[in-house]
Each structure stands twice: as C-alpha cells, then as structure tokens.
PDB file of C-alpha atoms in Angstrom:
ATOM      1  CA  UNK D   1      -4.585 -39.772  37.122  1.00 38.00           C
ATOM      2  CA  UNK D   2      -8.354 -39.336  37.069  1.00 38.00           C
ATOM      3  CA  UNK D   3      -9.379 -35.944  35.772  1.00 39.00           C
ATOM      4  CA  UNK D   4     -11.894 -33.941  37.731  1.00 38.00           C
ATOM      5  CA  UNK D   5     -15.237 -33.061  36.125  1.00 37.00           C
ATOM      6  CA  UNK D   6     -14.513 -29.282  35.875  1.00 39.00           C
ATOM      7  CA  UNK D   7     -11.243 -29.873  34.072  1.00 39.00           C
ATOM      8  CA  UNK D   8     -12.854 -32.357  31.722  1.00 33.00           C
ATOM      9  CA  UNK D   9     -15.364 -29.685  30.764  1.00 35.00           C
ATOM     10  CA  UNK D  10     -12.534 -27.251  30.153  1.00 38.00           C
ATOM     11  CA  UNK D  11     -10.624 -29.654  27.972  1.00 37.00           C
ATOM     12  CA  UNK D  12     -13.549 -30.936  25.945  1.00 38.00           C
ATOM     13  CA  UNK D  13     -13.322 -30.580  22.178  1.00 38.00           C
ATOM     14  CA  UNK D  14     -15.860 -28.513  20.247  1.00 38.00           C
ATOM     15  CA  UNK D  15     -19.241 -30.230  20.389  1.00 39.00           C
ATOM     16  CA  UNK D  16     -20.999 -31.107  17.159  1.00 43.00           C
ATOM     17  CA  UNK D  17     -23.496 -28.375  16.303  1.00 48.00           C
ATOM     18  CA  UNK D  18     -27.108 -29.449  15.621  1.00 55.00           C
ATOM     19  CA  UNK D  19     -27.014 -27.919  12.107  1.00 77.00           C
ATOM     20  CA  UNK D  20     -24.137 -30.078  10.916  1.00 77.00           C
ATOM     21  CA  UNK D  21     -23.628 -33.430   9.199  1.00 81.00           C
ATOM     22  CA  UNK D  22     -21.665 -35.889  11.324  1.00 70.00           C
ATOM     23  CA  UNK D  23     -18.710 -37.877  10.074  1.00 66.00           C
ATOM     24  CA  UNK D  24     -19.270 -41.519   9.268  1.00 62.00           C
ATOM     25  CA  UNK D  25     -16.943 -43.020  11.841  1.00 52.00           C
ATOM     26  CA  UNK D  26     -15.419 -42.433  15.246  1.00 47.00           C
ATOM     27  CA  UNK D  27     -14.912 -39.174  17.026  1.00 42.00           C
ATOM     28  CA  UNK D  28     -12.231 -36.835  15.793  1.00 42.00           C
ATOM     29  CA  UNK D  29      -8.901 -36.871  17.623  1.00 45.00           C
ATOM     30  CA  UNK D  30      -8.148 -33.737  19.614  1.00 42.00           C
ATOM     31  CA  UNK D  31      -6.573 -30.947  17.596  1.00 43.00           C
ATOM     32  CA  UNK D  32      -2.933 -30.358  18.335  1.00 45.00           C
ATOM     33  CA  UNK D  33      -1.759 -27.082  19.825  1.00 45.00           C
ATOM     34  CA  UNK D  34       1.653 -25.424  19.634  1.00 45.00           C
ATOM     35  CA  UNK D  35       3.816 -26.661  22.467  1.00 46.00           C
ATOM     36  CA  UNK D  36       5.852 -24.593  24.888  1.00 46.00           C
ATOM     37  CA  UNK D  37       8.945 -25.860  26.644  1.00 44.00           C
ATOM     38  CA  UNK D  38       8.763 -26.867  30.273  1.00 46.00           C
ATOM     39  CA  UNK D  39      11.269 -25.261  32.646  1.00 50.00           C
ATOM     40  CA  UNK D  40      12.559 -26.586  35.938  1.00 52.00           C
ATOM     41  CA  UNK D  41      11.146 -23.517  37.737  1.00 83.00           C
ATOM     42  CA  UNK D  42       7.623 -24.082  36.482  1.00 90.00           C
ATOM     43  CA  UNK D  43       5.054 -23.946  39.323  1.00 94.00           C
ATOM     44  CA  UNK D  44       3.657 -27.256  40.505  1.00 95.00           C
ATOM     45  CA  UNK D  45       0.078 -26.316  39.662  1.00 95.00           C
ATOM     46  CA  UNK D  46       1.133 -25.452  36.105  1.00 96.00           C
ATOM     47  CA  UNK D  47       2.904 -28.808  35.782  1.00 95.00           C
ATOM     48  CA  UNK D  48      -0.293 -30.495  36.954  1.00 95.00           C
ATOM     49  CA  UNK D  49      -2.456 -28.679  34.431  1.00 95.00           C
ATOM     50  CA  UNK D  50       0.066 -29.387  31.677  1.00 92.00           C
ATOM     51  CA  UNK D  51      -0.098 -33.081  32.566  1.00 93.00           C
ATOM     52  CA  UNK D  52      -3.881 -32.905  32.229  1.00 92.00           C
ATOM     53  CA  UNK D  53      -3.729 -31.588  28.675  1.00 91.00           C
ATOM     54  CA  UNK D  54      -3.303 -27.805  28.880  1.00 92.00           C
ATOM     55  CA  UNK D  55      -0.521 -26.343  26.719  1.00 90.00           C
ATOM     56  CA  UNK D  56       1.069 -23.071  27.857  1.00 94.00           C
ATOM     57  CA  UNK D  57       2.393 -20.517  25.381  1.00 89.00           C
ATOM     58  CA  UNK D  58       3.768 -17.799  27.649  1.00 92.00           C
ATOM     59  CA  UNK D  59       3.332 -15.746  30.820  1.00 94.00           C
ATOM     60  CA  UNK D  60       2.318 -12.210  31.660  1.00 94.00           C
ATOM     61  CA  UNK D  61       2.121  -9.966  34.715  1.00 93.00           C
ATOM     62  CA  UNK D  62      -1.096  -8.891  36.417  1.00 94.00           C
ATOM     63  CA  UNK D  63      -1.767  -5.930  38.738  1.00 93.00           C
ATOM     64  CA  UNK D  64      -2.814  -8.196  41.630  1.00 93.00           C
ATOM     65  CA  UNK D  65       0.318 -10.270  42.211  1.00 91.00           C
ATOM     66  CA  UNK D  66      -0.831 -13.319  40.280  1.00 95.00           C
ATOM     67  CA  UNK D  67       1.202 -14.545  37.329  1.00 95.00           C
ATOM     68  CA  UNK D  68      -0.846 -15.042  34.205  1.00 95.00           C
ATOM     69  CA  UNK D  69      -0.224 -18.119  32.074  1.00 95.00           C
ATOM     70  CA  UNK D  70      -1.557 -18.042  28.516  1.00 93.00           C
ATOM     71  CA  UNK D  71      -2.623 -21.536  27.560  1.00 90.00           C
ATOM     72  CA  UNK D  72      -4.796 -23.526  25.225  1.00 87.00           C
ATOM     73  CA  UNK D  73      -7.057 -26.510  25.830  1.00 86.00           C
ATOM     74  CA  UNK D  74      -7.903 -28.193  22.545  1.00 75.00           C
ATOM     75  CA  UNK D  75      -8.581 -25.219  20.283  1.00 73.00           C
ATOM     76  CA  UNK D  76      -9.662 -22.922  23.105  1.00 83.00           C
ATOM     77  CA  UNK D  77      -7.431 -20.149  24.552  1.00 87.00           C
ATOM     78  CA  UNK D  78      -7.265 -20.332  28.313  1.00 91.00           C
ATOM     79  CA  UNK D  79      -5.998 -17.936  30.998  1.00 94.00           C
ATOM     80  CA  UNK D  80      -4.592 -19.405  34.200  1.00 96.00           C
ATOM     81  CA  UNK D  81      -3.660 -17.139  37.122  1.00 96.00           C
ATOM     82  CA  UNK D  82      -1.101 -18.671  39.479  1.00 96.00           C
ATOM     83  CA  UNK D  83      -0.425 -17.756  43.110  1.00 95.00           C
ATOM     84  CA  UNK D  84       3.030 -16.662  44.231  1.00 93.00           C
ATOM     85  CA  UNK D  85       3.686 -20.004  45.951  1.00 94.00           C
ATOM     86  CA  UNK D  86       2.904 -21.881  42.727  1.00 93.00           C
ATOM     87  CA  UNK D  87       0.502 -24.206  44.505  1.00 95.00           C
ATOM     88  CA  UNK D  88      -2.808 -22.696  43.470  1.00 95.00           C
ATOM     89  CA  UNK D  89      -4.368 -21.410  40.248  1.00 95.00           C
ATOM     90  CA  UNK D  90      -7.532 -19.711  39.092  1.00 93.00           C
ATOM     91  CA  UNK D  91      -8.652 -20.797  35.629  1.00 94.00           C
ATOM     92  CA  UNK D  92     -10.845 -18.321  33.790  1.00 92.00           C
ATOM     93  CA  UNK D  93     -11.330 -14.574  33.454  1.00 94.00           C
ATOM     94  CA  UNK D  94      -9.760 -11.918  35.694  1.00 94.00           C
ATOM     95  CA  UNK D  95     -11.590  -8.583  35.498  1.00 94.00           C
ATOM     96  CA  UNK D  96     -10.751  -5.159  36.905  1.00 94.00           C
ATOM     97  CA  UNK D  97     -13.099  -2.619  38.498  1.00 95.00           C
ATOM     98  CA  UNK D  98     -14.193  -1.463  35.031  1.00 95.00           C
ATOM     99  CA  UNK D  99     -15.229  -4.976  34.071  1.00 95.00           C
ATOM    100  CA  UNK D 100     -12.339  -5.322  31.617  1.00 95.00           C
ATOM    101  CA  UNK D 101     -10.711  -8.708  31.005  1.00 95.00           C
ATOM    102  CA  UNK D 102      -7.147  -8.232  32.294  1.00 92.00           C
ATOM    103  CA  UNK D 103      -5.705 -11.099  30.268  1.00 92.00           C
ATOM    104  CA  UNK D 104      -7.618 -10.691  26.983  1.00 92.00           C
ATOM    105  CA  UNK D 105      -4.918  -8.797  25.099  1.00 91.00           C
ATOM    106  CA  UNK D 106      -2.177 -11.195  26.198  1.00 91.00           C
ATOM    107  CA  UNK D 107      -4.247 -14.252  25.314  1.00 89.00           C
ATOM    108  CA  UNK D 108      -4.750 -12.828  21.834  1.00 86.00           C
ATOM    109  CA  UNK D 109      -1.037 -11.999  21.480  1.00 89.00           C
ATOM    110  CA  UNK D 110       0.369 -15.245  22.874  1.00 90.00           C
ATOM    111  CA  UNK D 111      -2.293 -17.817  21.920  1.00 85.00           C
ATOM    112  CA  UNK D 112      -5.136 -16.732  19.648  1.00 80.00           C
ATOM    113  CA  UNK D 113      -2.952 -14.861  17.163  1.00 84.00           C
ATOM    114  CA  UNK D 114      -0.362 -17.613  16.581  1.00 85.00           C
ATOM    115  CA  UNK D 115      -3.017 -20.347  16.593  1.00 85.00           C
ATOM    116  CA  UNK D 116      -5.162 -18.412  14.136  1.00 86.00           C
ATOM    117  CA  UNK D 117      -2.251 -17.830  11.768  1.00 91.00           C
ATOM    118  CA  UNK D 118      -1.358 -21.525  11.821  1.00 91.00           C
ATOM    119  CA  UNK D 119      -4.983 -22.525  11.276  1.00 91.00           C
ATOM    120  CA  UNK D 120      -5.338 -20.126   8.324  1.00 96.00           C
ATOM    121  CA  UNK D 121      -2.165 -21.468   6.721  1.00 96.00           C
ATOM    122  CA  UNK D 122      -3.561 -24.987   7.043  1.00 96.00           C
ATOM    123  CA  UNK D 123      -6.799 -24.239   5.217  1.00 97.00           C
ATOM    124  CA  UNK D 124      -4.997 -22.151   2.586  1.00 97.00           C
ATOM    125  CA  UNK D 125      -2.839 -25.188   1.775  1.00 96.00           C
ATOM    126  CA  UNK D 126      -5.813 -27.566   1.522  1.00 97.00           C
ATOM    127  CA  UNK D 127      -7.469 -28.695  -1.709  1.00 98.00           C
ATOM    128  CA  UNK D 128     -10.400 -26.350  -2.228  1.00 98.00           C
ATOM    129  CA  UNK D 129     -12.772 -25.260  -4.975  1.00 98.00           C
ATOM    130  CA  UNK D 130     -13.557 -21.563  -5.308  1.00 98.00           C
ATOM    131  CA  UNK D 131     -17.134 -20.320  -5.195  1.00 98.00           C
ATOM    132  CA  UNK D 132     -17.127 -16.611  -6.049  1.00 97.00           C
ATOM    133  CA  UNK D 133     -14.873 -13.974  -7.533  1.00 97.00           C
ATOM    134  CA  UNK D 134     -11.116 -14.235  -7.052  1.00 96.00           C
ATOM    135  CA  UNK D 135     -10.892 -10.563  -6.027  1.00 97.00           C
ATOM    136  CA  UNK D 136     -13.634 -10.788  -3.384  1.00 97.00           C
ATOM    137  CA  UNK D 137     -12.532  -8.820  -0.305  1.00 96.00           C
ATOM    138  CA  UNK D 138     -13.602 -11.558   2.119  1.00 97.00           C
ATOM    139  CA  UNK D 139     -12.461 -15.190   1.984  1.00 98.00           C
ATOM    140  CA  UNK D 140     -14.330 -17.925   3.841  1.00 98.00           C
ATOM    141  CA  UNK D 141     -13.211 -21.561   3.958  1.00 98.00           C
ATOM    142  CA  UNK D 142     -15.827 -24.289   4.408  1.00 98.00           C
ATOM    143  CA  UNK D 143     -15.242 -28.013   4.873  1.00 98.00           C
ATOM    144  CA  UNK D 144     -18.049 -29.508   2.819  1.00 98.00           C
ATOM    145  CA  UNK D 145     -19.371 -32.938   1.885  1.00 98.00           C
ATOM    146  CA  UNK D 146     -21.285 -33.212  -1.438  1.00 98.00           C
ATOM    147  CA  UNK D 147     -24.066 -35.111   0.392  1.00 98.00           C
ATOM    148  CA  UNK D 148     -24.404 -32.696   3.334  1.00 98.00           C
ATOM    149  CA  UNK D 149     -27.774 -30.889   3.364  1.00 97.00           C
ATOM    150  CA  UNK D 150     -26.478 -28.237   5.791  1.00 97.00           C
ATOM    151  CA  UNK D 151     -23.571 -27.509   3.440  1.00 98.00           C
ATOM    152  CA  UNK D 152     -26.098 -27.020   0.661  1.00 98.00           C
ATOM    153  CA  UNK D 153     -28.175 -24.704   2.853  1.00 98.00           C
ATOM    154  CA  UNK D 154     -25.054 -22.677   3.639  1.00 98.00           C
ATOM    155  CA  UNK D 155     -24.300 -22.474  -0.092  1.00 98.00           C
ATOM    156  CA  UNK D 156     -27.834 -21.195  -0.750  1.00 98.00           C
ATOM    157  CA  UNK D 157     -27.775 -18.715   2.140  1.00 97.00           C
ATOM    158  CA  UNK D 158     -24.451 -17.275   0.938  1.00 98.00           C
ATOM    159  CA  UNK D 159     -25.672 -16.507  -2.619  1.00 97.00           C
ATOM    160  CA  UNK D 160     -26.301 -12.760  -2.028  1.00 97.00           C
ATOM    161  CA  UNK D 161     -22.744 -12.260  -0.712  1.00 98.00           C
ATOM    162  CA  UNK D 162     -21.088 -14.440  -3.347  1.00 98.00           C
ATOM    163  CA  UNK D 163     -23.043 -13.122  -6.331  1.00 97.00           C
ATOM    164  CA  UNK D 164     -22.432  -9.500  -5.309  1.00 97.00           C
ATOM    165  CA  UNK D 165     -18.681 -10.165  -5.319  1.00 97.00           C
ATOM    166  CA  UNK D 166     -18.254  -9.518  -1.590  1.00 97.00           C
ATOM    167  CA  UNK D 167     -17.294 -13.054  -0.577  1.00 98.00           C
ATOM    168  CA  UNK D 168     -15.461 -15.994  -2.067  1.00 98.00           C
ATOM    169  CA  UNK D 169     -16.161 -19.298  -0.341  1.00 98.00           C
ATOM    170  CA  UNK D 170     -13.440 -21.878  -0.748  1.00 98.00           C
ATOM    171  CA  UNK D 171     -15.065 -25.273  -0.439  1.00 98.00           C
ATOM    172  CA  UNK D 172     -12.692 -27.835   1.091  1.00 98.00           C
ATOM    173  CA  UNK D 173     -14.277 -31.062  -0.092  1.00 98.00           C
ATOM    174  CA  UNK D 174     -14.342 -34.181   2.037  1.00 98.00           C
ATOM    175  CA  UNK D 175     -16.138 -37.483   1.577  1.00 97.00           C
ATOM    176  CA  UNK D 176     -17.231 -38.576   5.032  1.00 95.00           C
ATOM    177  CA  UNK D 177     -21.031 -38.703   5.284  1.00 95.00           C
ATOM    178  CA  UNK D 178     -22.160 -41.439   2.907  1.00 96.00           C
ATOM    179  CA  UNK D 179     -20.550 -44.244   0.964  1.00 95.00           C
ATOM    180  CA  UNK D 180     -20.652 -42.295  -2.300  1.00 97.00           C
ATOM    181  CA  UNK D 181     -19.529 -38.948  -0.824  1.00 98.00           C
ATOM    182  CA  UNK D 182     -15.911 -39.447  -1.862  1.00 98.00           C
ATOM    183  CA  UNK D 183     -17.022 -40.447  -5.379  1.00 98.00           C
ATOM    184  CA  UNK D 184     -19.026 -37.230  -5.737  1.00 98.00           C
ATOM    185  CA  UNK D 185     -16.184 -35.149  -4.285  1.00 98.00           C
ATOM    186  CA  UNK D 186     -13.826 -36.807  -6.782  1.00 98.00           C
ATOM    187  CA  UNK D 187     -16.201 -35.963  -9.635  1.00 98.00           C
ATOM    188  CA  UNK D 188     -16.028 -32.309  -8.619  1.00 98.00           C
ATOM    189  CA  UNK D 189     -12.271 -32.148  -8.017  1.00 98.00           C
ATOM    190  CA  UNK D 190     -11.518 -34.106 -11.182  1.00 97.00           C
ATOM    191  CA  UNK D 191     -13.829 -32.136 -13.480  1.00 98.00           C
ATOM    192  CA  UNK D 192     -12.513 -29.939 -16.293  1.00 98.00           C
ATOM    193  CA  UNK D 193     -14.017 -27.042 -14.312  1.00 98.00           C
ATOM    194  CA  UNK D 194     -14.292 -27.952 -10.613  1.00 98.00           C
ATOM    195  CA  UNK D 195     -16.071 -24.635 -10.025  1.00 98.00           C
ATOM    196  CA  UNK D 196     -18.853 -25.511 -12.483  1.00 98.00           C
ATOM    197  CA  UNK D 197     -19.092 -29.057 -11.121  1.00 98.00           C
ATOM    198  CA  UNK D 198     -19.479 -27.670  -7.596  1.00 98.00           C
ATOM    199  CA  UNK D 199     -22.274 -25.366  -8.746  1.00 98.00           C
ATOM    200  CA  UNK D 200     -23.996 -28.294 -10.486  1.00 98.00           C
ATOM    201  CA  UNK D 201     -23.916 -30.378  -7.327  1.00 98.00           C
ATOM    202  CA  UNK D 202     -25.379 -27.572  -5.216  1.00 98.00           C
ATOM    203  CA  UNK D 203     -28.066 -26.548  -7.729  1.00 97.00           C
ATOM    204  CA  UNK D 204     -29.134 -30.159  -8.262  1.00 98.00           C
ATOM    205  CA  UNK D 205     -28.760 -31.192  -4.619  1.00 97.00           C
ATOM    206  CA  UNK D 206     -32.475 -31.939  -4.112  1.00 97.00           C
ATOM    207  CA  UNK D 207     -32.335 -34.265  -7.129  1.00 97.00           C
ATOM    208  CA  UNK D 208     -29.294 -36.170  -5.900  1.00 96.00           C
ATOM    209  CA  UNK D 209     -26.515 -33.804  -6.922  1.00 97.00           C
ATOM    210  CA  UNK D 210     -23.645 -34.634  -9.196  1.00 98.00           C
ATOM    211  CA  UNK D 211     -23.031 -38.220 -10.295  1.00 97.00           C
ATOM    212  CA  UNK D 212     -20.014 -39.652  -8.538  1.00 97.00           C
ATOM    213  CA  UNK D 213     -17.083 -41.304 -10.266  1.00 98.00           C
ATOM    214  CA  UNK D 214     -17.192 -45.095 -10.335  1.00 97.00           C
ATOM    215  CA  UNK D 215     -13.722 -45.181  -8.790  1.00 97.00           C
ATOM    216  CA  UNK D 216     -11.821 -42.448  -6.970  1.00 97.00           C
ATOM    217  CA  UNK D 217      -8.427 -41.865  -8.651  1.00 97.00           C
ATOM    218  CA  UNK D 218      -5.446 -42.261  -6.343  1.00 98.00           C
ATOM    219  CA  UNK D 219      -4.305 -38.630  -6.662  1.00 98.00           C
ATOM    220  CA  UNK D 220      -7.769 -37.332  -5.752  1.00 98.00           C
ATOM    221  CA  UNK D 221      -8.082 -39.842  -2.929  1.00 98.00           C
ATOM    222  CA  UNK D 222      -4.863 -38.386  -1.474  1.00 98.00           C
ATOM    223  CA  UNK D 223      -6.308 -34.868  -1.678  1.00 98.00           C
ATOM    224  CA  UNK D 224      -9.531 -35.929   0.042  1.00 98.00           C
ATOM    225  CA  UNK D 225      -7.544 -37.715   2.745  1.00 98.00           C
ATOM    226  CA  UNK D 226      -5.494 -34.571   3.374  1.00 98.00           C
ATOM    227  CA  UNK D 227      -8.654 -32.440   3.519  1.00 98.00           C
ATOM    228  CA  UNK D 228     -10.220 -34.786   6.054  1.00 97.00           C
ATOM    229  CA  UNK D 229      -7.043 -34.742   8.124  1.00 97.00           C
ATOM    230  CA  UNK D 230      -7.133 -30.940   8.117  1.00 96.00           C
ATOM    231  CA  UNK D 231     -10.771 -31.038   9.227  1.00 96.00           C
ATOM    232  CA  UNK D 232      -9.910 -33.288  12.157  1.00 94.00           C
ATOM    233  CA  UNK D 233      -6.825 -31.268  13.101  1.00 91.00           C
ATOM    234  CA  UNK D 234      -8.985 -28.162  13.345  1.00 91.00           C
ATOM    235  CA  UNK D 235     -11.449 -29.927  15.619  1.00 88.00           C
ATOM    236  CA  UNK D 236     -14.417 -30.203  13.243  1.00 92.00           C
ATOM    237  CA  UNK D 237     -16.465 -33.361  13.714  1.00 90.00           C
ATOM    238  CA  UNK D 238     -19.009 -32.647  11.002  1.00 92.00           C
ATOM    239  CA  UNK D 239     -19.781 -30.477   8.004  1.00 97.00           C
ATOM    240  CA  UNK D 240     -19.930 -27.656   7.316  1.00 97.00           C
ATOM    241  CA  UNK D 241     -16.859 -26.569   9.264  1.00 97.00           C
ATOM    242  CA  UNK D 242     -16.262 -22.884   8.589  1.00 98.00           C
ATOM    243  CA  UNK D 243     -13.099 -20.787   8.950  1.00 97.00           C
ATOM    244  CA  UNK D 244     -13.068 -17.014   8.410  1.00 97.00           C
ATOM    245  CA  UNK D 245     -11.500 -13.764   9.585  1.00 95.00           C
ATOM    246  CA  UNK D 246     -13.611 -11.279  11.511  1.00 92.00           C
ATOM    247  CA  UNK D 247     -13.559  -7.482  11.188  1.00 88.00           C
ATOM    248  CA  UNK D 248     -10.427  -7.321  13.384  1.00 86.00           C
ATOM    249  CA  UNK D 249      -8.599  -9.879  11.265  1.00 90.00           C
ATOM    250  CA  UNK D 250      -8.831 -12.572  13.936  1.00 90.00           C
ATOM    251  CA  UNK D 251      -9.411 -16.111  12.687  1.00 92.00           C
ATOM    252  CA  UNK D 252     -12.746 -17.546  13.781  1.00 92.00           C
ATOM    253  CA  UNK D 253     -14.424 -20.918  13.294  1.00 94.00           C
ATOM    254  CA  UNK D 254     -17.981 -22.217  13.236  1.00 95.00           C
ATOM    255  CA  UNK D 255     -19.153 -25.812  13.452  1.00 94.00           C
ATOM    256  CA  UNK D 256     -22.343 -26.307  11.527  1.00 95.00           C
ATOM    257  CA  UNK D 257     -24.687 -23.978   9.653  1.00 96.00           C
ATOM    258  CA  UNK D 258     -24.538 -20.383  10.973  1.00 95.00           C
ATOM    259  CA  UNK D 259     -27.911 -19.359  12.378  1.00 92.00           C
ATOM    260  CA  UNK D 260     -29.642 -15.968  12.320  1.00 91.00           C
ATOM    261  CA  UNK D 261     -27.355 -12.961  12.744  1.00 93.00           C
ATOM    262  CA  UNK D 262     -24.357 -15.242  12.923  1.00 95.00           C
ATOM    263  CA  UNK D 263     -24.533 -15.685   9.153  1.00 96.00           C
ATOM    264  CA  UNK D 264     -23.616 -12.009   8.787  1.00 95.00           C
ATOM    265  CA  UNK D 265     -20.812 -12.439  11.330  1.00 96.00           C
ATOM    266  CA  UNK D 266     -19.331 -15.119   9.059  1.00 97.00           C
ATOM    267  CA  UNK D 267     -19.955 -13.486   5.680  1.00 97.00           C
ATOM    268  CA  UNK D 268     -19.720  -9.820   6.614  1.00 95.00           C
ATOM    269  CA  UNK D 269     -22.134  -6.950   5.926  1.00 92.00           C
ATOM    270  CA  UNK D 270     -24.671  -7.736   3.244  1.00 85.00           C
TER     271      UNK D 270
END
C-alpha cells in the first residue's frame, strides 16, 4: 500500500538537528514502540492506521462522541479520534471551548509516561561516564562521540551547572563519526579513571583530544556497540543526543546542541 504524504509526515522519524554530528553510515532504523494487541472489534480506520505504522496503546472517551485512541508514531505520541461507525478518524489535537487539549492527559498516561519510563531505563542501563557530582539533583544523559564538536560545545556550555553541583551529565560514548572515534571512546572507557579521561578529551578537544587506543578491546567494543544500538533505538541519528527529565518528571529528548533558552530547559535553572 502506498502511504499518503500527510501520513508519511506523521510517521517520519526525528530529523537530524543542524547542531549535531551525523553518524558515519546509513540512516537509523525506526525506534520501536510498545505494542498493543489487536482485537476483532477494532474499527477499520484504526486497523488501516496500524497497518501504516501507528501503534495504539489504549482508548479513552471524549465529550463529543468520538472515541480517542492513544497511539505512537516512531517516538511521537499521537491522538486519533474515531467516528462511531469506525470508518473515519481525525488525527491531531481536539480542543474544547477553553482551548484545552482534551486528550493531553490521556496521551501522557497511556503513551508518554510508559514510553518515557522505558526510555529512561534504557539509558540508565547503558555504558556511561559521569561528568559531575554523584549527588547532583538533576541527571542528564548525552550520547556523545569523542570527535563531535557539538558534543564538546555542550560540555563547555554545561560547565556552570556541572561545577555548581546542580547537574551530572552521564556521557554515553559512541564511536560513529570518524574512523578513530571508537579508539578514542575506548581510551576513555578503558582508562583507570574514565571520568578524568573524559575531561582530558574535552579540555584538549581543539588540540585533537585524547589519543585513541591502537586496538579496541573486545569487551569495550561490545559496550560501544550496545551504546550505539541504544542511540538508534531512541531515534537519534547524530550526536549529541540528549535525554533528561523536565520539571514535571516527564522524560524529554533533544537531538543536537540545545540552543538559547533551551539549554536551561535541559539543564534546569542556573
């Protein structure tokens, strides 16, 4: 079946941000979403959308006679409002007379919350190097390549938050940009103090950074492979790829270097 242009736009993965270093290779595969079981009574229009890549996590009632379906396309929560005959659907936002999003709370409960928890567990279980105090009240994960200039700029921009003890950035190292990226990442992960090795690479970045290992040990290669897989699963196609929790505790992501006020959104109040 040929997908229509509007649906293709809906289902597109996160685009690579300008302030990001691209992977050396093909495009990332689409991130997987939690699946919901299909029932025999499922409306035809929902079956069609499911066949075109939308995953549905649950349903909810609306005050206007439409049935809300909480779904996800790629990594993006999606509300679908289905007519009583099951033949038609409105994809998008349903607002009331006050301008309030009728489905926002249910999307957060049924889709964003579970997806965020799963995403956070994935980065927690990755192979990261801590930058900042262990008791910092805010944790930020960042997929980072030792050769990525935007990763280095993010490291520099975050110094006031990290050095004041407000934020710990957990650098999830990957080796995807240049031929020696994995060798440098291995030098950091395999150092007696990975934290000090990370700092050396960032401080000396303009002079070439840390010297890479001649050969990547098998156990570190496995860690780097798992980190890259996590990066792809989360939909990041370049570095830095940032994962954090906002003031409400909701998991958020950013592709590329945060710009302007968005830096404070990621790192919290300065």
